[in-house]
Coordinates of C-alpha atoms in Angstrom, one line a residue:
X23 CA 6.7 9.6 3.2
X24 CA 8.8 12.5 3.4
X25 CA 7.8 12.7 7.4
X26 CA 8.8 9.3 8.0
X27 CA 12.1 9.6 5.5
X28 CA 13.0 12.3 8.5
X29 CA 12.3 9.7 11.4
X30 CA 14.3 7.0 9.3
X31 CA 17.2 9.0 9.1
X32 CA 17.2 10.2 12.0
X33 CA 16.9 6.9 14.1
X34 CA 20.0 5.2 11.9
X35 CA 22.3 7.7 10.7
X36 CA 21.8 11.0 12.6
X37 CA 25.2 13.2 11.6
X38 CA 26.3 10.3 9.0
X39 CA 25.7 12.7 5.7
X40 CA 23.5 9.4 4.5
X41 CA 20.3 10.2 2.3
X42 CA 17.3 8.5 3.6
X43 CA 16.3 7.0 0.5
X44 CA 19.4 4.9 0.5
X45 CA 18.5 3.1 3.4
X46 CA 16.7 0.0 3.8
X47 CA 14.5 -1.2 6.6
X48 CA 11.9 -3.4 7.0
X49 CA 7.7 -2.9 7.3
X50 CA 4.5 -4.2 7.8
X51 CA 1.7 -3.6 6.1
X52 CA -1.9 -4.7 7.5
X53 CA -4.5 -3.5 5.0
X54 CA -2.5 -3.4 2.3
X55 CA -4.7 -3.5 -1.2
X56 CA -4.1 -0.8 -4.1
X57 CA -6.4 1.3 -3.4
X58 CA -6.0 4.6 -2.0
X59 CA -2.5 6.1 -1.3
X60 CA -0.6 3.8 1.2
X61 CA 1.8 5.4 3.1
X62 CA 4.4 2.2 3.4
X63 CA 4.4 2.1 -0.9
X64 CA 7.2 4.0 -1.6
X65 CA 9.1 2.3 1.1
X66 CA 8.2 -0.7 -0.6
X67 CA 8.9 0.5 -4.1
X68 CA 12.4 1.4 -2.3
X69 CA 13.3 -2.3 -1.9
X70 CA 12.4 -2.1 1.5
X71 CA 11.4 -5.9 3.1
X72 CA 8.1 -6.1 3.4
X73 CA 5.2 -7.8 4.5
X74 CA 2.0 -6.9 2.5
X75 CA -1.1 -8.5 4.3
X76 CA -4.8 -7.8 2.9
X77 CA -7.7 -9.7 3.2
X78 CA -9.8 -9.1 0.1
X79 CA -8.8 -12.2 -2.5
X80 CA -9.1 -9.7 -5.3
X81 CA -6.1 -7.8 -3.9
X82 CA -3.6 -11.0 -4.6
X83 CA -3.4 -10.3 -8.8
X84 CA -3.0 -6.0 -8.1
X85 CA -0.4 -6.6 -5.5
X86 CA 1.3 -8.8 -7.8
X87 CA 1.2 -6.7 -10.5
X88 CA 2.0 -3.7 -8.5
X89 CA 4.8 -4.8 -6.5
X90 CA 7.0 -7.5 -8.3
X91 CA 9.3 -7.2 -5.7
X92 CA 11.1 -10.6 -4.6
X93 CA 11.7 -8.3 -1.5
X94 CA 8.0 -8.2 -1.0
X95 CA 6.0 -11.3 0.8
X96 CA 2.2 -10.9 -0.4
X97 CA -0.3 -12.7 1.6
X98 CA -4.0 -12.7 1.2
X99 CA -5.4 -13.6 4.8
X100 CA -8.1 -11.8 7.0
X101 CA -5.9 -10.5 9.6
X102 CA -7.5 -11.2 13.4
X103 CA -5.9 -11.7 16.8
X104 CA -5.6 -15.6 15.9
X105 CA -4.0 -15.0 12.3
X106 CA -1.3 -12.5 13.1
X107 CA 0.9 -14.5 15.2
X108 CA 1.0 -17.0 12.3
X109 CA 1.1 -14.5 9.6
X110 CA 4.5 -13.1 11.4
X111 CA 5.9 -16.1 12.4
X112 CA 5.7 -17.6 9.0
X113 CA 7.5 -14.9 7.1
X114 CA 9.9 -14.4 9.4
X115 CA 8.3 -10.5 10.9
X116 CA 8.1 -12.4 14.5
X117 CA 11.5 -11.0 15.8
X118 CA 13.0 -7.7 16.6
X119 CA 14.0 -5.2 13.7
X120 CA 10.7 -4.1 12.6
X121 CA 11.0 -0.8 11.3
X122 CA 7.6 0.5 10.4
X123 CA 4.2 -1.1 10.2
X124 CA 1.1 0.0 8.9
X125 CA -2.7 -1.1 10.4
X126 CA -5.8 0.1 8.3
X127 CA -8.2 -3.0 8.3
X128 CA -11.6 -1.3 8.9
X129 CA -12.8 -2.9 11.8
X130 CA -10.8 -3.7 14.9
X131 CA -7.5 -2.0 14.9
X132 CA -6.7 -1.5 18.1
X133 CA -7.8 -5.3 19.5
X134 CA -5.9 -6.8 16.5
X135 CA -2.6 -4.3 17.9
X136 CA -3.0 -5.1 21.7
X137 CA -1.7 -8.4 19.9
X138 CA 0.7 -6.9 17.7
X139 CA 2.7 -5.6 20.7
X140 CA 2.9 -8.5 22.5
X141 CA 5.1 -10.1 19.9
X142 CA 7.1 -7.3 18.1
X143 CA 7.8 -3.7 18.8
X144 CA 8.3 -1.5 15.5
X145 CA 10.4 1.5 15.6
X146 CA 7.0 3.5 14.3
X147 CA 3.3 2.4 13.9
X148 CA 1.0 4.1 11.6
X149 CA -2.9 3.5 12.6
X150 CA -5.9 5.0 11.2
X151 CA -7.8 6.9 13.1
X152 CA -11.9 6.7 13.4
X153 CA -11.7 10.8 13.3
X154 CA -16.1 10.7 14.1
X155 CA -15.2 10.7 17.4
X156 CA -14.1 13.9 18.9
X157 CA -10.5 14.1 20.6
X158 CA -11.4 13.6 23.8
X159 CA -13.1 10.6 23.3
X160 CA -12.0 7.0 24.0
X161 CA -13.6 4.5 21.4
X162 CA -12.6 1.0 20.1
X163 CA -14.6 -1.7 18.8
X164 CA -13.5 -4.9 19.5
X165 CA -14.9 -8.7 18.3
X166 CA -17.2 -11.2 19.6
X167 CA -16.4 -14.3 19.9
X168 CA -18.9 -17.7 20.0
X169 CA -17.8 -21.3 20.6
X170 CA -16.5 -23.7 18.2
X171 CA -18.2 -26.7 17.0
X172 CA -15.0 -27.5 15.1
X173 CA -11.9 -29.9 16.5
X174 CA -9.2 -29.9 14.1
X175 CA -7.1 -31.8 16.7
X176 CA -7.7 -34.1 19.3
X177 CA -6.4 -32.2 22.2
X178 CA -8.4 -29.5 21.0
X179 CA -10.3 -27.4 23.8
X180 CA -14.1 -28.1 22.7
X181 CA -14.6 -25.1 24.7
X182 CA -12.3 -22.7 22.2
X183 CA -13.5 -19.8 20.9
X184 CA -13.7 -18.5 17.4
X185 CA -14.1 -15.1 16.3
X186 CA -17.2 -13.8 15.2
X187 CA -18.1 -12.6 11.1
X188 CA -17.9 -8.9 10.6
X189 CA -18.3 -7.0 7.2
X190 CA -16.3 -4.1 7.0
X191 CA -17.9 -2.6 3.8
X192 CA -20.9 -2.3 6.2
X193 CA -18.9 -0.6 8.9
X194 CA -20.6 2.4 9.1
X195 CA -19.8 5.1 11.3
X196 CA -18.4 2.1 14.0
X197 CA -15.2 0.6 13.3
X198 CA -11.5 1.1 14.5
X199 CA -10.8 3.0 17.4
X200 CA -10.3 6.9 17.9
X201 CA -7.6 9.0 18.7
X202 CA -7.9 9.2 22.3
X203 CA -8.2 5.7 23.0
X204 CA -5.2 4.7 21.0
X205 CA -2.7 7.0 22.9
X206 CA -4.3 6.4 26.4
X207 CA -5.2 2.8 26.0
X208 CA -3.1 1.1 23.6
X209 CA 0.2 2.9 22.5
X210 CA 1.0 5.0 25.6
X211 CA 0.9 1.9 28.0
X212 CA 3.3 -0.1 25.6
X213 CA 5.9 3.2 25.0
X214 CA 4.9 4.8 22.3
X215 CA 4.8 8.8 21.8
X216 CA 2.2 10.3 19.6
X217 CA 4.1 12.2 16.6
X218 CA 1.8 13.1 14.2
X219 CA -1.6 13.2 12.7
X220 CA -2.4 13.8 8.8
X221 CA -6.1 13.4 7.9
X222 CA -7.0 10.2 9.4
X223 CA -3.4 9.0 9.9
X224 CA -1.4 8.6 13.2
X225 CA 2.0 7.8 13.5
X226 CA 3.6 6.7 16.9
X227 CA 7.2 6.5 17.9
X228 CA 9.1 4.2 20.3
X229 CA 9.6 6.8 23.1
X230 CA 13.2 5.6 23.2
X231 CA 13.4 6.5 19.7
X232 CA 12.4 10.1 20.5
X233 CA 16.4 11.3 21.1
X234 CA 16.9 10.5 17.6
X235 CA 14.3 12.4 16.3
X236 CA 15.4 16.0 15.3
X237 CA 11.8 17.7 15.7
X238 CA 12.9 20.8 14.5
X239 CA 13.7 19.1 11.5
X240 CA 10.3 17.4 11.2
X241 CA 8.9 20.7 12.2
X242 CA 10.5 22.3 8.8
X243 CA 9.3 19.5 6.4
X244 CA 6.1 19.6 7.5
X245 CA 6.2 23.8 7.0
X246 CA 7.2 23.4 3.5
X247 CA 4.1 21.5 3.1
X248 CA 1.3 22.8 4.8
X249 CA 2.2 26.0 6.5
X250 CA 4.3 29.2 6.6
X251 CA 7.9 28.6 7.6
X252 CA 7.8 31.8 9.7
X253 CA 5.3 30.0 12.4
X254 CA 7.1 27.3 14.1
X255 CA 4.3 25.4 15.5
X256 CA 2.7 22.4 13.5
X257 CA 1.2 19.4 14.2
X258 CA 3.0 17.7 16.1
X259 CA 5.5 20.4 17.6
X260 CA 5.1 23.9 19.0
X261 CA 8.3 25.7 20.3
X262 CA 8.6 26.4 24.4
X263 CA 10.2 29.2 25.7
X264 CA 13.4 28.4 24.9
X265 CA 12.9 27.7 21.7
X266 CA 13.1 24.2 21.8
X267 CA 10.8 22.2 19.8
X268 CA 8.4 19.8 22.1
X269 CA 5.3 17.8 20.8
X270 CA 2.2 19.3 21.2
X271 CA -0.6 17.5 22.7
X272 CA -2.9 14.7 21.1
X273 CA -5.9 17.2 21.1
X274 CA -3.8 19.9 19.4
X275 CA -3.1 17.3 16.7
X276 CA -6.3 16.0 16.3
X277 CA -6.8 19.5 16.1
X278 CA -4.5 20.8 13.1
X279 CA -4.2 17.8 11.3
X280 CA -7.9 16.9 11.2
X281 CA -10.7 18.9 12.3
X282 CA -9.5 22.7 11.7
X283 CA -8.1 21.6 7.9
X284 CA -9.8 24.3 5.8
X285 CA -10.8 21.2 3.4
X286 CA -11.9 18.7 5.7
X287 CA -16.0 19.1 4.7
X288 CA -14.6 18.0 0.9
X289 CA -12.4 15.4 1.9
X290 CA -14.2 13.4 4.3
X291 CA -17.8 14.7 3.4
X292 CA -18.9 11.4 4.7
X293 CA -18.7 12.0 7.9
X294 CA -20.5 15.2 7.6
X295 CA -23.5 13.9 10.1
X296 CA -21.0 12.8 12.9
X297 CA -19.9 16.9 13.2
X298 CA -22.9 17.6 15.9
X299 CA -21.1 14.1 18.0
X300 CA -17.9 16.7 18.8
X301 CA -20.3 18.8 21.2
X302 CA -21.7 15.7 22.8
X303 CA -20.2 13.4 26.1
X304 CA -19.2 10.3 25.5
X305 CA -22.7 8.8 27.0
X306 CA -24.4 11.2 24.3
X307 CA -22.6 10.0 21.4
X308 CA -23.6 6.5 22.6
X309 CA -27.4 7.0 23.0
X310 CA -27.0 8.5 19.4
X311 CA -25.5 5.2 18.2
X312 CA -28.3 3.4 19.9
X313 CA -30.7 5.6 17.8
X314 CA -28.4 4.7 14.5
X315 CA -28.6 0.7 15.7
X316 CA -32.7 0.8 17.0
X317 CA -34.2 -2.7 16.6
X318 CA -35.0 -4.0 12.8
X319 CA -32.8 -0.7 12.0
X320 CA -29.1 -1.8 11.3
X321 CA -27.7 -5.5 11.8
X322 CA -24.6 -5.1 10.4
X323 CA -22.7 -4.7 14.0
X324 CA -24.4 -7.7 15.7
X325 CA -22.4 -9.8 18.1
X326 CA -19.6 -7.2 18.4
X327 CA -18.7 -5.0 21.0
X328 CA -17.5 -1.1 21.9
X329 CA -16.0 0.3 24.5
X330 CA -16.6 4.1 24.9
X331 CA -15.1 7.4 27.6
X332 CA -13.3 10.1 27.5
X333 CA -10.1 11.4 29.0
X334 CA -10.8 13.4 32.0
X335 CA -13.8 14.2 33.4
X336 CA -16.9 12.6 34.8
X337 CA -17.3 9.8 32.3
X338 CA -13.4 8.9 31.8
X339 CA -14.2 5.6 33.0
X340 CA -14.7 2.9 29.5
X341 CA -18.1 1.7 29.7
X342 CA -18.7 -1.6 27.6
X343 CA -21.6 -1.5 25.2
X344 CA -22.4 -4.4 22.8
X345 CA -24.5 -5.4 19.8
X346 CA -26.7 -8.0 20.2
X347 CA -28.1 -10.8 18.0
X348 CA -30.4 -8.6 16.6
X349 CA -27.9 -5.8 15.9
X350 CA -29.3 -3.5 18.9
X351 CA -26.6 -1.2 20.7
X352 CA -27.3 -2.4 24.8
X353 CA -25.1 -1.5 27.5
X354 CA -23.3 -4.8 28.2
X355 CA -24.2 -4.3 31.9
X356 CA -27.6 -4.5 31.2
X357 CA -27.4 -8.0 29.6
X358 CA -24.7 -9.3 32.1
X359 CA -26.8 -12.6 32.4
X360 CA -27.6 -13.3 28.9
X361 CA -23.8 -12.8 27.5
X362 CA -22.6 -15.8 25.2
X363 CA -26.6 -17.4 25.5
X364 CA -28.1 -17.7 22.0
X365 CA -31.0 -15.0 22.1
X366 CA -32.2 -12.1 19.8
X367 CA -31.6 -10.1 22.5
X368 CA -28.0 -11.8 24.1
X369 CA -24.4 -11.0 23.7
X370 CA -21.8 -12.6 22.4
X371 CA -18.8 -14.1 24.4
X372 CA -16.3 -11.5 24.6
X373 CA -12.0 -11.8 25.8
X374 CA -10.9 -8.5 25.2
X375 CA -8.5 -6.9 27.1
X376 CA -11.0 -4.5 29.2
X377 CA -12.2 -7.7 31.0

């Protein structure tokens, strides 16, 4: 909060005198049960407008009880590429002045915000990061789809496609999207700067937004937290040789605000067998998730897909993998003919946007 209470004031009253926590904004929030700390809460509890949007009905009753907030519009919907338009549109988040949102729905974040920023563009974007795969490589998982045998209307497409059932609380390892692929193939190409990582927290900035942004000043907050004031660099800013303060790369902040945390074994000791995957290509981490998803093994993926590269290098071209009926991790190349046939060992239809 205090991060983005520097990026607030900055962007609307830079050399006003006005305190942050006077001002009001507007925020989405996309995963938004009482559960672990939210960053978009205190904004909220701030009378900020917001949109609270979580897909778990038992959420409805805690929000309710945890924000009453006439400010606040609580929805209980799952949240795919075909509900968000809707869920924007009919709360009035469709249009421009979208200060903040918020995307931490478990399973797939970066197809669900290709969508996103085709309709709206918020000032900043937090996204959670899958932070199993290393910095340099490019994951996302994205949905499979299957043809409708419902026609609500009669002009109706019988041909439409609906998404696919995925449990999230059987996500695994595989869910979301790393680092690297959300700056290289999601918020770079639609003008967004990387600013910061905490944990498994991105945030993003409009780059236009950028000459509002005193980084020296972020630089400082964040020292007072988590580092000696003496040494100016930090996550998301290093000085140059003038002095200057200039962001640091996305590996240097995957870096310090993930992997070299001192307590990162304690905090995310889950993910303690995905530590070999940081010395492995991205074609090695993929024949270890073929081992994790062998036949009669691990269903809980079937019918979705992944895509999976890295940044530079020999393999920095996405390759398409996808779960089959069965659940089995195939190269989608290798099943080209079989895609969107029923068949243990078939894909499902898939309109992503690596087509």
């Amino acid at each position: 909060p205090k991060l983005m209470d520097q990026i607030q004031k900055g962007k609307q009253h830079k050399g006003s005198g006005s305190s942050s926590q006077n001002v009001k904004g507007r925020l989405i929030d996309l995963g938004a049960g009482v559960r672990d700390d939210d960053p978009m809460f205190p904004f909220v509890d701030r009378g900020w407008e917001s949109l609270l949007i979580d897909g778990d009905p038992a959420q409805q009753l805690k929000l309710d009880q945890r924000f009453p907030n006439v400010n606040a519009h609580k929805v209980i919907s799952y949240i795919t590429t075909d509900t968000i338009p809707h869920l924007l549109n009919d709360h009035g988040f469709d249009k421009v002045g979208i200060d903040m949102l918020k995307i931490d729905i478990d399973s797939f974040d970066c197809f669900v915000m290709h969508r996103i920023l085709q309709i709206i563009e918020p000032t900043v974007i937090v996204m959670e990061i899958n932070v199993k795969f290393p910095a340099n490589v490019r994951f996302a998982m994205f949905p499979g789809f299957e043809k409708s045998t419902l026609q609500t209307t009669p002009t109706e497409d019988e041909n439409s496609l609906s998404q696919m059932e995925f449990n999230s609380e059987k996500r695994g390892h595989v869910y979301g999207c790393s680092l690297a692929y959300q700056v290289h193939d999601l918020m770079r190409p639609n003008g967004y700067e990387l600013l910061h990582v905490d944990w498994n927290n991105a945030i993003y900035i409009l780059k236009e937004s950028l000459e509002h942004i005193n980084l020296r000043e972020l630089n400082e907050v964040l020292d007072k937290q988590k580092r000696n004031k003496k040494n100016l660099k930090n996550d998301h800013g290093e000085s140059d040789a003038d002095g200057d303060i200039k962001l640091s790369s996305p590996e240097q902040m995957y870096h310090d605000g993930y992997w070299s945390r001192p307590d990162r074994d304690g905090v995310f000791k889950f993910n303690r067998d995905t530590v070999g995957w940081h010395e492995l290509s991205s074609r090695q981490i993929f024949e270890k998730l073929q081992g994790l998803f062998g036949i009669e093994q691990d269903d809980s993926h079937r019918n979705h897909h992944i895509y999976i590269g890295e940044v530079d290098g020999d393999e920095n071209e996405l390759k398409h993998g996808c779960f089959d009926a069965s659940g089995e991790l195939r190269w989608y190349s290798d099943v080209d003919a079989d895609v969107g046939h029923v068949g243990e060992h078939s894909c499902s239809i898939y309109k992503g946007v690596h087509e």
